[in-house]
CSV table of C-alpha atoms and ligand atoms in Angstrom, one decimal:
chain,number,residue,atom,x,y,z
A,225,MET,CA,0.0,0.0,0.0
A,226,ASP,CA,1.2,3.5,-0.9
A,227,PRO,CA,2.6,5.1,2.3
A,228,ALA,CA,0.8,8.4,1.8
A,229,GLU,CA,-2.5,6.5,1.3
A,230,ARG,CA,-1.8,4.4,4.3
A,231,ARG,CA,-1.2,7.5,6.5
A,232,ASP,CA,-4.4,9.1,5.1
A,233,CYS,CA,-6.4,6.0,5.9
A,234,ALA,CA,-5.2,5.9,9.5
A,235,ARG,CA,-6.0,9.6,9.8
A,236,ARG,CA,-9.5,9.1,8.4
A,237,ARG,CA,-10.1,6.2,10.8
A,238,ARG,CA,-9.1,8.3,13.8
A,239,ALA,CA,-11.4,11.1,12.7
A,240,LEU,CA,-14.3,8.6,12.2
A,241,LEU,CA,-13.7,7.0,15.6
A,242,ARG,CA,-13.8,10.5,17.3
A,243,LEU,CA,-17.1,11.3,15.6
A,244,MET,CA,-18.7,8.0,16.6
A,245,GLY,CA,-18.0,8.3,20.2
A,246,PRO,CA,-17.8,5.7,23.0
A,247,GLY,CA,-20.2,2.7,23.2
A,248,SER,CA,-20.5,2.5,19.4
A,249,LEU,CA,-19.4,0.2,16.6
A,250,ALA,CA,-19.4,0.5,12.9
A,251,LEU,CA,-19.8,-2.3,10.3
A,252,LEU,CA,-18.7,-1.5,6.8
A,253,PRO,CA,-18.8,-4.2,4.1
A,254,ALA,CA,-16.6,-4.1,1.0
A,255,ALA,CA,-18.1,-4.2,-2.4
A,256,ARG,CA,-19.2,-7.5,-3.8
A,257,THR,CA,-18.2,-9.2,-7.0
A,258,VAL,CA,-20.9,-8.6,-9.6
A,259,PHE,CA,-21.4,-11.1,-12.3
A,260,ARG,CA,-21.9,-10.1,-15.9
A,261,ASN,CA,-22.9,-13.5,-17.1
A,262,ARG,CA,-22.5,-17.0,-15.6
A,263,ASP,CA,-19.0,-17.0,-14.0
A,264,VAL,CA,-17.8,-13.8,-15.8
A,265,ALA,CA,-17.5,-10.9,-13.3
A,266,TYR,CA,-17.6,-7.2,-14.1
A,267,PRO,CA,-14.3,-5.5,-13.3
A,268,PHE,CA,-14.2,-5.1,-9.6
A,269,ARG,CA,-14.3,-1.7,-8.0
A,270,GLN,CA,-14.0,-1.3,-4.3
A,271,ASP,CA,-16.8,0.4,-2.4
A,272,SER,CA,-15.7,4.1,-2.0
A,273,ASP,CA,-16.3,4.3,1.8
A,274,PHE,CA,-14.5,1.0,2.3
A,275,ALA,CA,-11.5,2.1,0.2
A,276,TYR,CA,-11.5,5.5,2.0
A,277,LEU,CA,-11.1,4.0,5.4
A,278,THR,CA,-9.1,0.8,4.7
A,279,GLY,CA,-7.4,1.0,1.3
A,280,PHE,CA,-8.1,-2.7,1.2
A,281,PRO,CA,-8.7,-3.7,-2.4
A,282,GLU,CA,-10.5,-7.1,-2.2
A,283,PRO,CA,-14.2,-8.0,-2.4
A,284,ASP,CA,-15.9,-10.1,0.3
A,285,ALA,CA,-14.3,-8.2,3.2
A,286,LEU,CA,-15.8,-6.5,6.2
A,287,ALA,CA,-14.3,-3.7,8.4
A,288,VAL,CA,-15.3,-3.1,12.0
A,289,PHE,CA,-14.5,0.1,13.9
A,290,VAL,CA,-14.8,0.2,17.7
A,291,PRO,CA,-13.8,3.4,19.4
A,292,GLY,CA,-11.8,3.0,22.5
A,293,ARG,CA,-11.4,-0.8,22.2
A,294,ARG,CA,-8.3,-1.9,24.1
A,295,GLU,CA,-7.1,-4.6,21.6
A,296,GLY,CA,-7.4,-2.0,18.8
A,297,SER,CA,-10.2,-0.1,17.0
A,298,PHE,CA,-9.8,-1.4,13.5
A,299,LEU,CA,-10.8,-5.0,12.7
A,300,LEU,CA,-10.8,-6.5,9.2
A,301,PHE,CA,-12.3,-9.8,8.0
A,302,CYS,CA,-11.2,-11.0,4.6
A,303,ARG,CA,-10.7,-14.1,2.4
A,304,PRO,CA,-8.1,-16.4,3.7
A,305,ARG,CA,-5.0,-17.3,1.7
A,306,ASP,CA,-5.7,-20.3,-0.5
A,307,ARG,CA,-3.3,-21.9,-2.9
A,308,VAL,CA,-5.9,-23.3,-5.2
A,309,GLN,CA,-8.1,-20.2,-5.3
A,310,GLU,CA,-5.1,-18.0,-5.8
A,311,LEU,CA,-3.9,-20.2,-8.7
A,312,TRP,CA,-7.2,-19.8,-10.5
A,313,HIS,CA,-8.3,-16.3,-9.5
A,314,GLY,CA,-5.3,-14.3,-8.4
A,315,ARG,CA,-3.5,-13.3,-5.2
A,316,ARG,CA,-5.1,-12.7,-1.9
A,317,ILE,CA,-3.9,-10.5,0.9
A,318,GLY,CA,-5.2,-12.6,3.7
A,319,PRO,CA,-5.5,-11.7,7.4
A,320,GLU,CA,-1.8,-11.5,8.0
A,321,GLY,CA,-1.3,-9.2,5.1
A,322,ALA,CA,-4.3,-7.1,6.3
A,323,ARG,CA,-2.4,-6.5,9.6
A,324,ARG,CA,1.0,-6.0,8.1
A,325,GLU,CA,0.1,-3.9,5.0
A,326,TYR,CA,-3.2,-2.3,5.8
A,327,GLY,CA,-2.8,-1.4,9.5
A,328,ALA,CA,-5.6,-3.6,10.8
A,329,ASP,CA,-5.3,-4.0,14.6
A,330,GLU,CA,-6.8,-7.5,14.3
A,331,ALA,CA,-7.7,-9.4,11.1
A,332,PHE,CA,-9.6,-12.6,10.7
A,333,ALA,CA,-10.6,-15.0,8.0
A,334,LEU,CA,-14.2,-14.7,7.0
A,335,SER,CA,-15.0,-18.0,8.6
A,336,GLU,CA,-14.7,-16.3,12.0
A,337,LEU,CA,-16.9,-13.4,11.1
A,338,GLU,CA,-20.1,-14.3,12.9
A,339,THR,CA,-18.5,-15.4,16.2
A,340,VAL,CA,-16.4,-12.3,16.5
A,341,VAL,CA,-18.9,-9.8,15.3
A,342,LEU,CA,-21.7,-11.1,17.6
A,343,ARG,CA,-19.3,-10.7,20.5
A,344,LEU,CA,-18.5,-7.2,19.6
A,345,LEU,CA,-22.1,-6.2,18.9
A,346,GLU,CA,-23.0,-7.4,22.4
A,347,GLY,CA,-21.0,-4.6,23.9
A,348,ALA,CA,-22.2,-1.8,21.7
A,349,ARG,CA,-25.1,0.6,22.3
A,350,THR,CA,-25.0,2.2,18.9
A,351,LEU,CA,-24.5,0.5,15.6
A,352,TYR,CA,-23.3,2.6,12.7
A,353,TYR,CA,-24.2,1.0,9.4
A,354,HIS,CA,-25.3,1.8,5.8
A,355,LEU,CA,-28.8,0.4,6.1
A,356,GLY,CA,-30.6,0.0,2.7
A,357,ARG,CA,-27.5,0.0,0.5
A,358,HIS,CA,-27.2,-3.7,-0.2
A,359,GLU,CA,-29.9,-6.2,0.5
A,360,GLY,CA,-27.5,-9.1,1.2
A,361,ASP,CA,-25.5,-7.0,3.7
A,362,ASP,CA,-28.7,-5.8,5.4
A,363,ARG,CA,-29.9,-9.3,5.8
A,364,GLN,CA,-26.7,-10.4,7.4
A,365,VAL,CA,-26.5,-7.5,9.8
A,366,LEU,CA,-30.2,-7.6,10.8
A,367,GLY,CA,-29.8,-11.4,11.2
A,368,TRP,CA,-27.0,-10.7,13.8
A,369,ILE,CA,-29.2,-8.3,15.7
A,370,ALA,CA,-32.0,-10.9,15.7
A,371,ARG,CA,-29.6,-13.5,17.0
A,372,LEU,CA,-28.7,-11.2,19.9
A,373,ARG,CA,-32.3,-10.5,20.7
A,374,GLU,CA,-33.0,-14.3,21.1
A,375,ARG,CA,-30.5,-14.2,24.0
A,376,VAL,CA,-31.9,-11.3,26.0
A,377,ARG,CA,-32.9,-13.7,28.8
A,378,ALA,CA,-29.3,-14.7,29.1
A,379,GLY,CA,-28.5,-11.0,29.8
A,380,VAL,CA,-27.4,-10.1,26.2
A,381,ARG,CA,-28.2,-6.6,25.1
A,382,PRO,CA,-28.4,-5.9,21.4
A,383,PRO,CA,-27.5,-2.3,20.3
A,384,ALA,CA,-30.2,0.1,21.2
A,385,GLU,CA,-30.0,2.1,18.0
A,386,ILE,CA,-28.8,1.8,14.4
A,387,ARG,CA,-27.4,5.1,12.9
A,388,ASP,CA,-26.5,6.0,9.4
A,389,LEU,CA,-22.8,5.6,8.9
A,390,ALA,CA,-23.0,8.1,6.1
A,391,GLU,CA,-23.7,10.9,8.5
A,392,PRO,CA,-20.2,11.1,10.1
A,393,LEU,CA,-18.3,9.4,7.2
A,394,HIS,CA,-19.6,11.5,4.3
A,395,GLU,CA,-18.9,14.7,6.1
A,396,LEU,CA,-15.2,13.6,6.4
A,397,ARG,CA,-15.1,12.6,2.7
A,398,LEU,CA,-16.3,16.0,1.6
A,399,THR,CA,-13.1,17.8,2.6
A,400,LYS,CA,-10.1,16.5,0.7
A,401,SER,CA,-6.6,16.1,2.2
A,402,PRO,CA,-3.5,17.3,0.4
A,403,HIS,CA,-2.8,13.7,-0.6
A,404,GLU,CA,-6.3,13.3,-2.0
A,405,ILE,CA,-5.9,16.6,-3.9
A,406,THR,CA,-2.7,15.3,-5.4
A,407,LEU,CA,-4.6,12.2,-6.7
A,408,MET,CA,-7.4,14.4,-8.0
A,409,ARG,CA,-5.0,16.7,-9.9
A,410,ARG,CA,-3.6,13.6,-11.6
A,411,ALA,CA,-7.1,12.4,-12.6
A,412,ALA,CA,-7.8,16.0,-13.8
A,413,ARG,CA,-4.6,16.2,-15.8
A,414,LEU,CA,-5.2,12.8,-17.5
A,415,SER,CA,-8.7,13.9,-18.4
A,416,VAL,CA,-7.5,17.2,-19.9
A,417,GLU,CA,-5.1,15.1,-22.0
A,418,ALA,CA,-8.0,12.8,-23.1
A,419,HIS,CA,-10.1,15.8,-24.2
A,420,ARG,CA,-7.2,17.2,-26.2
A,421,ARG,CA,-6.8,13.9,-27.9
A,422,ALA,CA,-10.5,13.7,-28.7
A,423,MET,CA,-10.4,17.2,-30.3
A,424,SER,CA,-7.5,16.1,-32.4
A,425,VAL,CA,-9.3,13.0,-33.8
A,426,ALA,CA,-12.8,14.3,-34.1
A,427,ARG,CA,-13.8,15.3,-37.6
A,428,PRO,CA,-16.8,14.7,-39.9
A,429,GLY,CA,-17.3,10.9,-40.6
A,430,VAL,CA,-15.6,9.7,-37.4
A,431,SER,CA,-18.0,8.0,-35.1
A,432,GLU,CA,-18.9,9.0,-31.6
A,433,GLN,CA,-17.6,5.6,-30.3
A,434,ALA,CA,-14.2,6.2,-32.0
A,435,VAL,CA,-13.8,9.4,-30.1
A,436,ALA,CA,-14.9,7.7,-26.8
A,437,ALA,CA,-12.3,4.9,-27.6
A,438,GLU,CA,-9.5,7.5,-27.9
A,439,VAL,CA,-10.5,8.9,-24.5
A,440,ARG,CA,-10.4,5.5,-22.9
A,441,ALA,CA,-7.1,4.7,-24.5
A,442,VAL,CA,-5.5,7.7,-22.8
A,443,PHE,CA,-6.9,6.5,-19.5
A,444,ASP,CA,-5.9,2.9,-20.0
A,445,ARG,CA,-2.3,3.6,-20.9
A,446,ASP,CA,-1.9,5.3,-17.6
A,447,GLY,CA,-3.6,2.6,-15.5
A,448,ALA,CA,-6.7,4.8,-15.0
A,449,THR,CA,-10.3,4.0,-15.9
A,450,GLU,CA,-13.3,6.0,-16.8
A,451,ALA,CA,-14.9,7.5,-13.7
A,452,TYR,CA,-18.3,7.1,-15.5
A,453,GLY,CA,-19.5,6.1,-18.9
A,454,THR,CA,-18.1,8.6,-21.5
A,455,ILE,CA,-20.8,10.7,-23.1
A,456,ALA,CA,-19.9,11.5,-26.7
A,457,GLY,CA,-23.0,13.2,-28.3
A,458,GLY,CA,-22.7,14.6,-31.7
A,459,GLY,CA,-25.3,17.1,-33.1
A,460,ALA,CA,-28.7,16.7,-31.5
A,461,ASN,CA,-27.4,13.8,-29.3
A,462,ALA,CA,-25.9,16.5,-27.2
A,463,CYS,CA,-29.4,17.3,-26.0
A,464,ILE,CA,-29.7,13.9,-24.3
A,465,LEU,CA,-28.1,14.6,-20.9
A,466,HIS,CA,-27.0,11.1,-20.2
A,467,TYR,CA,-26.4,9.9,-23.7
A,468,THR,CA,-24.1,6.9,-23.7
A,469,ASP,CA,-25.0,5.1,-27.0
A,470,ASN,CA,-22.2,6.8,-28.7
A,471,ALA,CA,-23.2,5.1,-31.9
A,472,ASP,CA,-23.6,7.9,-34.5
A,473,PRO,CA,-21.1,9.3,-37.0
A,474,LEU,CA,-20.1,13.0,-36.5
A,475,ARG,CA,-21.5,15.4,-39.1
A,476,ALA,CA,-20.0,18.6,-40.5
A,477,GLY,CA,-21.6,21.8,-39.2
A,478,THR,CA,-22.4,20.2,-35.8
A,479,CYS,CA,-20.8,20.2,-32.4
A,480,LEU,CA,-19.7,17.2,-30.3
A,481,LEU,CA,-20.5,17.3,-26.6
A,482,LEU,CA,-17.9,15.2,-24.8
A,483,ASP,CA,-18.4,14.5,-21.1
A,484,ALA,CA,-15.5,12.2,-19.9
A,485,GLY,CA,-13.3,11.9,-16.9
A,486,ALA,CA,-10.7,9.6,-15.5
A,487,GLU,CA,-10.6,7.7,-12.3
A,488,TRP,CA,-7.1,7.6,-10.9
A,489,ARG,CA,-6.4,5.6,-7.7
A,490,GLY,CA,-10.1,5.8,-6.8
A,491,TYR,CA,-10.5,9.6,-7.5
A,492,ALA,CA,-12.6,11.0,-10.3
A,493,ALA,CA,-12.3,13.9,-12.7
A,494,ASP,CA,-15.3,15.2,-14.7
A,495,ILE,CA,-14.9,17.4,-17.7
A,496,THR,CA,-17.2,18.4,-20.5
A,497,THR,CA,-16.1,20.1,-23.7
A,498,THR,CA,-18.3,21.1,-26.6
A,499,PHE,CA,-16.5,21.8,-29.9
A,500,PRO,CA,-17.4,22.0,-33.6
A,501,VAL,CA,-16.6,18.7,-35.4
A,502,ASP,CA,-15.2,20.5,-38.5
A,503,GLY,CA,-13.3,23.1,-36.5
A,504,ARG,CA,-15.6,26.0,-37.1
A,505,PHE,CA,-18.5,27.2,-34.9
A,506,THR,CA,-21.7,28.1,-36.8
A,507,PRO,CA,-22.8,31.6,-35.7
A,508,GLU,CA,-25.7,30.1,-33.7
A,509,ALA,CA,-23.4,27.5,-32.0
A,510,ARG,CA,-20.9,30.2,-31.2
A,511,ALA,CA,-23.6,32.5,-29.7
A,512,VAL,CA,-24.9,29.7,-27.4
A,513,TYR,CA,-21.4,28.6,-26.5
A,514,GLU,CA,-20.5,32.1,-25.4
A,515,VAL,CA,-23.5,32.4,-23.1
A,516,VAL,CA,-22.6,29.0,-21.4
A,517,LEU,CA,-19.0,30.0,-21.1
A,518,GLU,CA,-19.8,33.3,-19.4
A,519,ALA,CA,-22.1,31.5,-17.0
A,520,GLN,CA,-19.4,29.0,-16.2
A,521,ARG,CA,-16.7,31.6,-15.6
A,522,LYS,CA,-18.9,33.7,-13.4
A,523,ALA,CA,-20.0,30.7,-11.4
A,524,ILE,CA,-16.4,29.5,-10.9
A,525,ALA,CA,-15.6,33.0,-9.5
A,526,CYS,CA,-18.2,32.3,-6.8
A,527,ALA,CA,-16.4,29.1,-5.6
A,528,ARG,CA,-14.9,30.9,-2.6
A,529,VAL,CA,-14.7,30.1,1.1
A,530,GLY,CA,-17.8,31.4,2.9
A,531,ARG,CA,-20.0,31.7,-0.2
A,532,ASN,CA,-22.9,29.2,-0.3
A,533,TRP,CA,-23.2,26.3,-2.6
A,534,ASN,CA,-26.4,27.6,-4.3
A,535,GLU,CA,-24.8,30.9,-5.3
A,536,LEU,CA,-23.0,29.1,-8.1
A,537,HIS,CA,-26.2,27.8,-9.5
A,538,GLU,CA,-28.0,31.1,-9.1
A,539,THR,CA,-25.2,32.8,-11.0
A,540,THR,CA,-25.5,30.4,-13.9
A,541,VAL,CA,-29.2,30.9,-14.0
A,542,ARG,CA,-28.9,34.7,-14.2
A,543,VAL,CA,-26.3,34.6,-16.9
A,544,ILE,CA,-28.1,32.0,-19.0
A,545,THR,CA,-31.5,33.7,-18.7
A,546,ALA,CA,-30.0,37.1,-19.8
A,547,GLY,CA,-28.3,35.2,-22.7
A,548,LEU,CA,-31.6,33.5,-23.7
A,549,VAL,CA,-33.1,37.0,-24.0
A,550,ARG,CA,-30.2,38.3,-26.0
A,551,LEU,CA,-30.5,35.2,-28.4
A,552,GLY,CA,-34.2,36.0,-28.9
A,553,ILE,CA,-35.3,32.7,-27.4
A,554,LEU,CA,-37.0,34.2,-24.3
A,555,ARG,CA,-38.8,37.5,-24.2
A,556,GLY,CA,-39.3,39.7,-21.0
A,557,LYS,CA,-37.4,41.1,-18.1
A,558,PRO,CA,-34.5,38.8,-17.1
A,559,SER,CA,-35.3,39.1,-13.4
A,560,ASP,CA,-39.0,38.1,-14.0
A,561,LEU,CA,-37.9,35.2,-16.2
A,562,VAL,CA,-35.5,33.9,-13.5
A,563,ARG,CA,-38.4,34.0,-11.0
A,564,GLN,CA,-40.7,32.2,-13.4
A,565,GLU,CA,-37.9,29.7,-14.2
A,566,ALA,CA,-38.4,30.3,-17.9
A,567,TYR,CA,-34.9,29.0,-18.6
A,568,ARG,CA,-35.9,25.5,-17.3
A,569,PRO,CA,-36.8,23.9,-20.7
A,570,TYR,CA,-33.2,24.7,-21.9
A,571,TYR,CA,-31.2,24.5,-18.7
A,572,MET,CA,-32.8,21.7,-16.6
A,573,HIS,CA,-29.9,20.6,-14.4
A,574,ARG,CA,-28.0,22.1,-11.6
A,575,SER,CA,-24.7,23.9,-11.9
A,576,GLY,CA,-22.6,21.1,-10.5
A,577,HIS,CA,-21.9,18.6,-7.8
A,578,TRP,CA,-19.3,17.5,-5.3
A,579,LEU,CA,-16.4,15.5,-6.8
A,580,GLY,CA,-14.2,13.0,-5.1
A,581,ARG,CA,-14.0,9.2,-5.0
A,582,ASP,CA,-17.5,9.2,-6.6
A,583,VAL,CA,-18.1,11.4,-9.6
A,584,HIS,CA,-21.3,12.6,-7.9
A,585,ASP,CA,-19.5,12.6,-4.6
A,586,VAL,CA,-21.0,12.3,-1.1
A,587,GLY,CA,-21.6,15.2,1.4
A,588,ALA,CA,-24.6,17.2,2.3
A,589,TYR,CA,-25.5,20.2,0.1
A,590,LYS,CA,-27.7,21.7,2.8
A,591,ILE,CA,-27.3,21.9,6.6
A,592,ASP,CA,-30.4,22.3,8.7
A,593,GLY,CA,-32.3,23.4,5.6
A,594,ALA,CA,-29.8,26.0,4.5
A,595,TRP,CA,-27.4,25.8,1.6
A,596,ARG,CA,-24.0,25.0,3.0
A,597,GLU,CA,-21.0,27.4,2.9
A,598,LEU,CA,-17.9,26.4,0.9
A,599,GLU,CA,-14.8,25.5,2.8
A,600,PRO,CA,-11.2,25.0,1.8
A,601,GLY,CA,-10.6,21.4,0.5
A,602,MET,CA,-14.0,21.0,-1.1
A,603,VAL,CA,-13.9,20.0,-4.8
A,604,LEU,CA,-16.9,20.6,-7.0
A,605,THR,CA,-17.8,20.8,-10.7
A,606,VAL,CA,-19.1,23.8,-12.5
A,607,GLU,CA,-21.1,22.7,-15.6
A,608,PRO,CA,-23.8,25.0,-16.9
A,609,GLY,CA,-25.4,24.0,-20.2
A,610,LEU,CA,-28.0,24.9,-22.8
A,611,TYR,CA,-29.9,22.4,-24.8
A,612,PHE,CA,-32.4,23.1,-27.6
A,613,PRO,CA,-34.3,20.0,-28.5
A,614,PRO,CA,-34.4,19.4,-32.3
A,615,HIS,CA,-38.2,19.6,-32.5
A,616,ASP,CA,-38.9,22.6,-30.2
A,617,ARG,CA,-40.9,25.1,-32.3
A,618,ARG,CA,-40.5,27.9,-29.7
A,619,VAL,CA,-36.8,28.0,-30.6
A,620,PRO,CA,-35.6,29.8,-33.8
A,621,ARG,CA,-34.7,27.1,-36.3
A,622,GLY,CA,-30.9,27.7,-36.3
A,623,PHE,CA,-30.7,26.8,-32.6
A,624,ARG,CA,-32.7,23.6,-32.7
A,625,GLY,CA,-30.7,20.5,-32.0
A,626,LEU,CA,-27.8,22.5,-30.3
A,627,GLY,CA,-26.5,21.2,-27.0
A,628,VAL,CA,-23.6,22.9,-25.2
A,629,ARG,CA,-22.2,22.1,-21.8
A,630,ILE,CA,-18.9,23.3,-20.4
A,631,GLU,CA,-17.6,21.6,-17.2
A,632,ASP,CA,-14.5,22.0,-15.1
A,633,ASP,CA,-13.4,20.8,-11.7
A,634,VAL,CA,-12.7,23.4,-9.0
A,635,LEU,CA,-10.9,23.1,-5.7
A,636,VAL,CA,-12.0,25.7,-3.1
A,637,THR,CA,-8.9,27.2,-1.4
A,638,ALA,CA,-8.3,30.0,1.1
A,639,ALA,CA,-6.7,31.9,-1.8
A,640,GLY,CA,-9.8,31.4,-4.1
A,641,PRO,CA,-11.1,28.9,-6.6
A,642,GLN,CA,-8.5,26.7,-8.3
A,643,VAL,CA,-9.5,25.0,-11.6
A,644,LEU,CA,-7.9,21.5,-11.5
A,645,THR,CA,-8.9,20.9,-15.1
A,646,ALA,CA,-7.2,24.0,-16.5
A,647,GLY,CA,-5.3,23.7,-19.7
A,648,LEU,CA,-8.1,23.1,-22.2
A,649,PRO,CA,-8.9,25.5,-25.1
A,650,ARG,CA,-12.1,27.1,-23.8
A,651,THR,CA,-13.0,30.3,-25.8
A,652,PRO,CA,-14.3,29.8,-29.4
A,653,ALA,CA,-11.1,31.3,-30.8
A,654,GLU,CA,-9.0,28.9,-28.7
A,655,ILE,CA,-11.0,25.9,-29.8
A,656,GLU,CA,-11.0,26.8,-33.5
A,657,SER,CA,-7.3,27.3,-33.3
A,658,ALA,CA,-6.7,24.0,-31.5
A,659,MET,CA,-8.9,22.3,-34.1
A,660,GLY,CA,-6.5,23.6,-36.7
A,661,ALA,CA,-9.0,25.9,-38.5
A,662,GLY,CA,-8.3,29.1,-36.7
B,278,LIG,MN1,-20.4,16.4,-13.8
C-alpha cells in the first residue's frame, strides 16, 4: 500500500472514531463481485467508503470500527490465503497481510466473522451501518441483531439504535486532504489530455464511439479507468443529458459534446467540452457557447470560502437567462424570467456537484435546511449547459438540436477557486485554433 494513502487511511479512521464516540461500533462491508454472465465478473471496483477507510482492495471483506477498544479499534475480516483459489483467480492479501500492510489491529478469515462480530455487537449501544444500500449485507447485519435478541434472557443486550454511517463518514469525505488533492490533480490532468486527444481525432465521418475509444485509450495507458461512462454526443445527441449510446457518426456543421473523466487511484475527474466537429462554430453555436462559457466563468468565480453552494447555481441561471433573452429565445425582463424559471426547458440541471471518489460525490448540500457554505478542500464541478431539442418550435430554427455544456473541476482554497482541469482550449477562438481551422 502506498505510504501516503496508508497514512491518510489511518487519519480518516481516527477522525471517524472520534465522531462515533464511546459505546458505538461501525460495520462496513466491502463491495461484492458482480457477475456479468455466468462465471464472468464485471471489473471489480471497491466500495468508495470502504476504500476511503481501509485502502483494502479485495471483495468479500468487512471492516469493523470500535472506538476505544483496548485490543485496537480497526478489525478486518477477509478471504483467507488459499493456494488453489489463488492459482485460479489471483493473489489474496489474507488476514496477516491485512495487519501488516493495511494497518488492521486485528484481522480474521471470513469463517470467523459471525462469532467475533456477535461478541463485539453485544457490547455496543449504537451500531453505525449503511442500512438499505445492499440487501444481502442488510440481511446479514439484521440477522446478527435478531440472534442477539434471542438471547436477552441470558443477559445479552443488542445495540439500542442503528445510525446511518453516512452521517459522520460522508462529512469527512467532503473535505479533501493534500494527498487526495494530489490524486485528483492527476485524474484531472489525465482527463485534460484525453479531451485534447478527442479534439485532435474528431472530424466529420468519425464515429462517436471512435472518439470515446480514444479517450479510454488515454486513461488505460496510464492505468486509470473511466470515472463514469463517457458521453460523446454529436449534433442533437448533445441534448440527451446522459447519452451513452455513442453510436452515430459525427457530421460537418455540428458540435460534439464530450463528457468524460478519468478515475485515478479511486479519485474522479469530470470534464465536458463542446466543440465543432469540422473546427468552425456556426454563428448560432458560437452565440450559445459564449452564453454558457460566461455562465461557467462567473460561477467559478463564486467558488470561494464562505460563499454558499447555491450561489454558483443562481449565477449560472442569471447569466443563462439574460443570454436567452439576447439570443431572442426568451422575451421579457430577465429578473422576471428567472423568477418564473423560464430557462428550465433549456437549462434543466443544476450547476454542478461535489467531486471525489465518486463522480457525484458524497456530502450534504444543505445543513439544517440552508445551503452549505464552501470550505477549503472541497472539490466541485461547474457545468452549466444549454440544450435546444431538435423539434422545439418555440426556438428559432438555427438553434434547434444544439446542446452545449462546459464543465471544469474546481478546488476551493483560502486563496480562491483553483481550476484543477485547467489547460483546455475554452474560448471559441482557442477551440478553433486548437482544431486547426483558426
Ligand atoms: Mn459532472
